[in-house]
């Protein structure tokens, strides 16, 4: 029985930078290839969460990475060539000292590039959210219903009930040619307060989510049980 459809697929090559909107993606056991494969780490920070994110530097959300070459050969081949368009229009290689220096100048923090072919996701390799959840939070907070604010891999239309995807926790869902195990709700943080276009914060987004969801959760974390291709428009159904 079809429960819904995929409305958007996104990959975020660099943690906290802008993502790529995809028409299709092949999901493997590590999710979408190159999703969060690159991240900046704060030098001298020894903690379970050393990542340099939009919380420390909202300008990251105005940086647009592009995978120029090498994606098909990686991780068995050399690193893919990634370039980043920064505010003002300059294009810098991801691994360049110039980009690291620019990030430091914005934030006052020294950073270094981290690479992991498995990705640097916070909890699990695939994330999913419903369009109804996005609409409910956006309407309550008075912001556009832009799925990029929530930085999820899969956006699905499963009807008009907000947070309906949370009911899938502990079960499996077939999406296109892949099967996902849904592990836990995504407990949200300050990142969703940042405008995906400008990086400007709006605390009302997190506040209103807390009013709508007692656990401050929106979307779910998943792992891939059966690898396969997912396309925008594919059907989705519980297994």
PDB file of N, CA and C in Angstrom, residues 10-73:
ATOM      1  N   UNK A  10      18.131  15.466  -1.107  1.00  0.00           N
ATOM      2  CA  UNK A  10      19.220  16.434  -0.938  1.00  0.00           C
ATOM      3  C   UNK A  10      20.467  15.737  -0.415  1.00  0.00           C
ATOM      4  N   UNK A  11      21.610  16.219  -0.896  1.00  0.00           N
ATOM      5  CA  UNK A  11      22.914  15.768  -0.409  1.00  0.00           C
ATOM      6  C   UNK A  11      23.674  17.000   0.051  1.00  0.00           C
ATOM      7  N   UNK A  12      24.359  16.865   1.180  1.00  0.00           N
ATOM      8  CA  UNK A  12      25.132  17.960   1.757  1.00  0.00           C
ATOM      9  C   UNK A  12      26.604  17.543   1.789  1.00  0.00           C
ATOM     10  N   UNK A  13      27.361  17.848   0.725  1.00  0.00           N
ATOM     11  CA  UNK A  13      28.755  17.381   0.674  1.00  0.00           C
ATOM     12  C   UNK A  13      29.609  17.878   1.833  1.00  0.00           C
ATOM     13  N   UNK A  14      29.358  19.124   2.288  1.00  0.00           N
ATOM     14  CA  UNK A  14      30.141  19.709   3.385  1.00  0.00           C
ATOM     15  C   UNK A  14      29.191  20.035   4.522  1.00  0.00           C
ATOM     16  N   UNK A  15      29.465  19.502   5.679  1.00  0.00           N
ATOM     17  CA  UNK A  15      28.587  19.690   6.839  1.00  0.00           C
ATOM     18  C   UNK A  15      28.363  21.178   7.113  1.00  0.00           C
ATOM     19  N   UNK A  16      27.115  21.579   7.214  1.00  0.00           N
ATOM     20  CA  UNK A  16      26.638  22.939   7.511  1.00  0.00           C
ATOM     21  C   UNK A  16      26.681  23.893   6.321  1.00  0.00           C
ATOM     22  N   UNK A  17      27.276  23.492   5.195  1.00  0.00           N
ATOM     23  CA  UNK A  17      27.172  24.325   3.996  1.00  0.00           C
ATOM     24  C   UNK A  17      25.900  23.968   3.244  1.00  0.00           C
ATOM     25  N   UNK A  18      25.607  24.732   2.204  1.00  0.00           N
ATOM     26  CA  UNK A  18      24.407  24.468   1.419  1.00  0.00           C
ATOM     27  C   UNK A  18      24.480  23.081   0.777  1.00  0.00           C
ATOM     28  N   UNK A  19      23.302  22.544   0.476  1.00  0.00           N
ATOM     29  CA  UNK A  19      23.231  21.216  -0.115  1.00  0.00           C
ATOM     30  C   UNK A  19      22.969  21.260  -1.604  1.00  0.00           C
ATOM     31  N   UNK A  20      22.952  20.059  -2.180  1.00  0.00           N
ATOM     32  CA  UNK A  20      22.614  19.879  -3.590  1.00  0.00           C
ATOM     33  C   UNK A  20      21.242  19.221  -3.671  1.00  0.00           C
ATOM     34  N   UNK A  21      20.377  19.753  -4.504  1.00  0.00           N
ATOM     35  CA  UNK A  21      19.067  19.163  -4.722  1.00  0.00           C
ATOM     36  C   UNK A  21      19.181  18.168  -5.877  1.00  0.00           C
ATOM     37  N   UNK A  22      18.829  16.923  -5.633  1.00  0.00           N
ATOM     38  CA  UNK A  22      19.010  15.841  -6.592  1.00  0.00           C
ATOM     39  C   UNK A  22      17.663  15.341  -7.106  1.00  0.00           C
ATOM     40  N   UNK A  23      17.655  14.899  -8.341  1.00  0.00           N
ATOM     41  CA  UNK A  23      16.455  14.260  -8.886  1.00  0.00           C
ATOM     42  C   UNK A  23      16.442  12.770  -8.575  1.00  0.00           C
ATOM     43  N   UNK A  24      17.626  12.196  -8.361  1.00  0.00           N
ATOM     44  CA  UNK A  24      17.737  10.783  -8.020  1.00  0.00           C
ATOM     45  C   UNK A  24      19.023  10.569  -7.242  1.00  0.00           C
ATOM     46  N   UNK A  25      19.059   9.494  -6.478  1.00  0.00           N
ATOM     47  CA  UNK A  25      20.270   9.149  -5.730  1.00  0.00           C
ATOM     48  C   UNK A  25      20.241   7.660  -5.454  1.00  0.00           C
ATOM     49  N   UNK A  26      21.418   7.051  -5.491  1.00  0.00           N
ATOM     50  CA  UNK A  26      21.526   5.655  -5.095  1.00  0.00           C
ATOM     51  C   UNK A  26      21.947   5.610  -3.630  1.00  0.00           C
ATOM     52  N   UNK A  27      21.125   5.010  -2.796  1.00  0.00           N
ATOM     53  CA  UNK A  27      21.409   4.906  -1.370  1.00  0.00           C
ATOM     54  C   UNK A  27      22.097   3.578  -1.094  1.00  0.00           C
ATOM     55  N   UNK A  28      23.299   3.658  -0.521  1.00  0.00           N
ATOM     56  CA  UNK A  28      24.007   2.470  -0.074  1.00  0.00           C
ATOM     57  C   UNK A  28      23.948   2.358   1.436  1.00  0.00           C
ATOM     58  N   UNK A  29      24.747   1.467   1.986  1.00  0.00           N
ATOM     59  CA  UNK A  29      24.707   1.263   3.430  1.00  0.00           C
ATOM     60  C   UNK A  29      25.202   2.491   4.189  1.00  0.00           C
ATOM     61  N   UNK A  30      25.925   3.401   3.510  1.00  0.00           N
ATOM     62  CA  UNK A  30      26.357   4.651   4.126  1.00  0.00           C
ATOM     63  C   UNK A  30      25.533   5.828   3.620  1.00  0.00           C
ATOM     64  N   UNK A  31      24.325   5.550   3.169  1.00  0.00           N
ATOM     65  CA  UNK A  31      23.449   6.622   2.720  1.00  0.00           C
ATOM     66  C   UNK A  31      23.780   7.095   1.318  1.00  0.00           C
ATOM     67  N   UNK A  32      23.560   8.378   1.062  1.00  0.00           N
ATOM     68  CA  UNK A  32      23.853   8.970  -0.247  1.00  0.00           C
ATOM     69  C   UNK A  32      25.355   9.212  -0.339  1.00  0.00           C
ATOM     70  N   UNK A  33      26.029   8.683  -1.358  1.00  0.00           N
ATOM     71  CA  UNK A  33      27.474   8.910  -1.468  1.00  0.00           C
ATOM     72  C   UNK A  33      27.827  10.392  -1.424  1.00  0.00           C
ATOM     73  N   UNK A  34      28.845  10.714  -0.635  1.00  0.00           N
ATOM     74  CA  UNK A  34      29.377  12.066  -0.439  1.00  0.00           C
ATOM     75  C   UNK A  34      28.523  12.945   0.470  1.00  0.00           C
ATOM     76  N   UNK A  35      27.439  12.396   1.029  1.00  0.00           N
ATOM     77  CA  UNK A  35      26.676  13.204   1.982  1.00  0.00           C
ATOM     78  C   UNK A  35      27.489  13.393   3.258  1.00  0.00           C
ATOM     79  N   UNK A  36      27.736  14.650   3.626  1.00  0.00           N
ATOM     80  CA  UNK A  36      28.549  15.003   4.798  1.00  0.00           C
ATOM     81  C   UNK A  36      29.918  14.324   4.781  1.00  0.00           C
ATOM     82  N   UNK A  37      30.428  14.037   3.580  1.00  0.00           N
ATOM     83  CA  UNK A  37      31.759  13.423   3.489  1.00  0.00           C
ATOM     84  C   UNK A  37      32.855  14.370   3.950  1.00  0.00           C
ATOM     85  N   UNK A  38      32.584  15.655   3.875  1.00  0.00           N
ATOM     86  CA  UNK A  38      33.557  16.665   4.285  1.00  0.00           C
ATOM     87  C   UNK A  38      32.958  17.497   5.412  1.00  0.00           C
ATOM     88  N   UNK A  39      33.805  17.896   6.333  1.00  0.00           N
ATOM     89  CA  UNK A  39      33.364  18.741   7.446  1.00  0.00           C
ATOM     90  C   UNK A  39      34.571  19.500   7.958  1.00  0.00           C
ATOM     91  N   UNK A  40      34.319  20.632   8.557  1.00  0.00           N
ATOM     92  CA  UNK A  40      35.388  21.359   9.237  1.00  0.00           C
ATOM     93  C   UNK A  40      35.284  21.081  10.736  1.00  0.00           C
ATOM     94  N   UNK A  41      36.451  20.931  11.349  1.00  0.00           N
ATOM     95  CA  UNK A  41      36.556  20.615  12.762  1.00  0.00           C
ATOM     96  C   UNK A  41      37.265  21.765  13.457  1.00  0.00           C
ATOM     97  N   UNK A  42      36.792  22.092  14.657  1.00  0.00           N
ATOM     98  CA  UNK A  42      37.413  23.158  15.425  1.00  0.00           C
ATOM     99  C   UNK A  42      38.716  22.656  16.065  1.00  0.00           C
ATOM    100  N   UNK A  43      39.810  23.317  15.762  1.00  0.00           N
ATOM    101  CA  UNK A  43      41.083  22.944  16.372  1.00  0.00           C
ATOM    102  C   UNK A  43      41.030  23.139  17.884  1.00  0.00           C
ATOM    103  N   UNK A  44      41.574  22.174  18.593  1.00  0.00           N
ATOM    104  CA  UNK A  44      41.672  22.295  20.050  1.00  0.00           C
ATOM    105  C   UNK A  44      40.415  21.939  20.801  1.00  0.00           C
ATOM    106  N   UNK A  45      39.353  21.553  20.093  1.00  0.00           N
ATOM    107  CA  UNK A  45      38.103  21.181  20.761  1.00  0.00           C
ATOM    108  C   UNK A  45      38.072  19.667  20.926  1.00  0.00           C
ATOM    109  N   UNK A  46      38.114  19.204  22.150  1.00  0.00           N
ATOM    110  CA  UNK A  46      38.053  17.775  22.439  1.00  0.00           C
ATOM    111  C   UNK A  46      36.696  17.500  23.080  1.00  0.00           C
ATOM    112  N   UNK A  47      35.777  17.004  22.270  1.00  0.00           N
ATOM    113  CA  UNK A  47      34.422  16.739  22.753  1.00  0.00           C
ATOM    114  C   UNK A  47      33.779  15.744  21.798  1.00  0.00           C
ATOM    115  N   UNK A  48      32.620  15.185  22.166  1.00  0.00           N
ATOM    116  CA  UNK A  48      31.918  14.289  21.240  1.00  0.00           C
ATOM    117  C   UNK A  48      31.412  15.011  19.989  1.00  0.00           C
ATOM    118  N   UNK A  49      31.404  16.356  20.019  1.00  0.00           N
ATOM    119  CA  UNK A  49      30.888  17.117  18.868  1.00  0.00           C
ATOM    120  C   UNK A  49      31.863  18.247  18.549  1.00  0.00           C
ATOM    121  N   UNK A  50      32.962  17.913  17.841  1.00  0.00           N
ATOM    122  CA  UNK A  50      33.965  18.936  17.552  1.00  0.00           C
ATOM    123  C   UNK A  50      33.685  19.714  16.270  1.00  0.00           C
ATOM    124  N   UNK A  51      32.561  19.410  15.630  1.00  0.00           N
ATOM    125  CA  UNK A  51      32.306  19.970  14.301  1.00  0.00           C
ATOM    126  C   UNK A  51      32.152  21.492  14.339  1.00  0.00           C
ATOM    127  N   UNK A  52      32.574  22.110  13.252  1.00  0.00           N
ATOM    128  CA  UNK A  52      32.415  23.544  13.034  1.00  0.00           C
ATOM    129  C   UNK A  52      31.171  23.705  12.176  1.00  0.00           C
ATOM    130  N   UNK A  53      30.105  24.264  12.738  1.00  0.00           N
ATOM    131  CA  UNK A  53      28.807  24.289  12.075  1.00  0.00           C
ATOM    132  C   UNK A  53      28.249  25.706  12.013  1.00  0.00           C
ATOM    133  N   UNK A  54      27.033  25.804  11.504  1.00  0.00           N
ATOM    134  CA  UNK A  54      26.364  27.087  11.437  1.00  0.00           C
ATOM    135  C   UNK A  54      26.110  27.712  12.789  1.00  0.00           C
ATOM    136  N   UNK A  55      26.129  26.914  13.839  1.00  0.00           N
ATOM    137  CA  UNK A  55      25.976  27.481  15.182  1.00  0.00           C
ATOM    138  C   UNK A  55      27.148  28.386  15.520  1.00  0.00           C
ATOM    139  N   UNK A  56      28.344  27.984  15.095  1.00  0.00           N
ATOM    140  CA  UNK A  56      29.536  28.787  15.346  1.00  0.00           C
ATOM    141  C   UNK A  56      29.760  29.828  14.254  1.00  0.00           C
ATOM    142  N   UNK A  57      29.244  29.537  13.052  1.00  0.00           N
ATOM    143  CA  UNK A  57      29.531  30.404  11.905  1.00  0.00           C
ATOM    144  C   UNK A  57      28.351  30.372  10.933  1.00  0.00           C
ATOM    145  N   UNK A  58      27.352  31.251  11.110  1.00  0.00           N
ATOM    146  CA  UNK A  58      26.183  31.234  10.229  1.00  0.00           C
ATOM    147  C   UNK A  58      26.527  31.441   8.759  1.00  0.00           C
ATOM    148  N   UNK A  59      27.685  32.049   8.463  1.00  0.00           N
ATOM    149  CA  UNK A  59      28.061  32.279   7.061  1.00  0.00           C
ATOM    150  C   UNK A  59      28.261  30.976   6.293  1.00  0.00           C
ATOM    151  N   UNK A  60      28.445  29.867   7.022  1.00  0.00           N
ATOM    152  CA  UNK A  60      28.587  28.584   6.339  1.00  0.00           C
ATOM    153  C   UNK A  60      27.377  28.293   5.454  1.00  0.00           C
ATOM    154  N   UNK A  61      26.196  28.739   5.890  1.00  0.00           N
ATOM    155  CA  UNK A  61      24.995  28.467   5.120  1.00  0.00           C
ATOM    156  C   UNK A  61      24.918  29.293   3.833  1.00  0.00           C
ATOM    157  N   UNK A  62      25.827  30.251   3.662  1.00  0.00           N
ATOM    158  CA  UNK A  62      25.905  31.011   2.423  1.00  0.00           C
ATOM    159  C   UNK A  62      27.000  30.483   1.499  1.00  0.00           C
ATOM    160  N   UNK A  63      27.639  29.396   1.901  1.00  0.00           N
ATOM    161  CA  UNK A  63      28.689  28.775   1.087  1.00  0.00           C
ATOM    162  C   UNK A  63      28.101  27.607   0.305  1.00  0.00           C
ATOM    163  N   UNK A  64      28.408  27.563  -1.005  1.00  0.00           N
ATOM    164  CA  UNK A  64      27.828  26.540  -1.871  1.00  0.00           C
ATOM    165  C   UNK A  64      28.921  25.632  -2.414  1.00  0.00           C
ATOM    166  N   UNK A  65      29.006  24.392  -1.936  1.00  0.00           N
ATOM    167  CA  UNK A  65      30.004  23.464  -2.471  1.00  0.00           C
ATOM    168  C   UNK A  65      29.512  22.815  -3.760  1.00  0.00           C
ATOM    169  N   UNK A  66      30.443  22.467  -4.626  1.00  0.00           N
ATOM    170  CA  UNK A  66      30.126  21.750  -5.861  1.00  0.00           C
ATOM    171  C   UNK A  66      31.180  20.678  -6.078  1.00  0.00           C
ATOM    172  N   UNK A  67      30.733  19.451  -6.308  1.00  0.00           N
ATOM    173  CA  UNK A  67      31.644  18.346  -6.616  1.00  0.00           C
ATOM    174  C   UNK A  67      31.973  18.440  -8.104  1.00  0.00           C
ATOM    175  N   UNK A  68      33.213  18.797  -8.399  1.00  0.00           N
ATOM    176  CA  UNK A  68      33.622  19.068  -9.777  1.00  0.00           C
ATOM    177  C   UNK A  68      34.026  17.792 -10.509  1.00  0.00           C
ATOM    178  N   UNK A  69      34.733  16.894  -9.835  1.00  0.00           N
ATOM    179  CA  UNK A  69      35.222  15.684 -10.483  1.00  0.00           C
ATOM    180  C   UNK A  69      35.576  14.651  -9.428  1.00  0.00           C
ATOM    181  N   UNK A  70      35.559  13.375  -9.847  1.00  0.00           N
ATOM    182  CA  UNK A  70      36.071  12.310  -8.998  1.00  0.00           C
ATOM    183  C   UNK A  70      35.066  11.610  -8.124  1.00  0.00           C
ATOM    184  N   UNK A  71      33.789  11.992  -8.189  1.00  0.00           N
ATOM    185  CA  UNK A  71      32.811  11.381  -7.294  1.00  0.00           C
ATOM    186  C   UNK A  71      32.641   9.893  -7.576  1.00  0.00           C
ATOM    187  N   UNK A  72      32.677   9.502  -8.844  1.00  0.00           N
ATOM    188  CA  UNK A  72      32.428   8.108  -9.207  1.00  0.00           C
ATOM    189  C   UNK A  72      33.541   7.178  -8.726  1.00  0.00           C
ATOM    190  N   UNK A  73      34.776   7.695  -8.613  1.00  0.00           N
ATOM    191  CA  UNK A  73      35.915   6.859  -8.242  1.00  0.00           C
ATOM    192  C   UNK A  73      36.136   6.773  -6.734  1.00  0.00           C
TER     193      UNK A  73
END
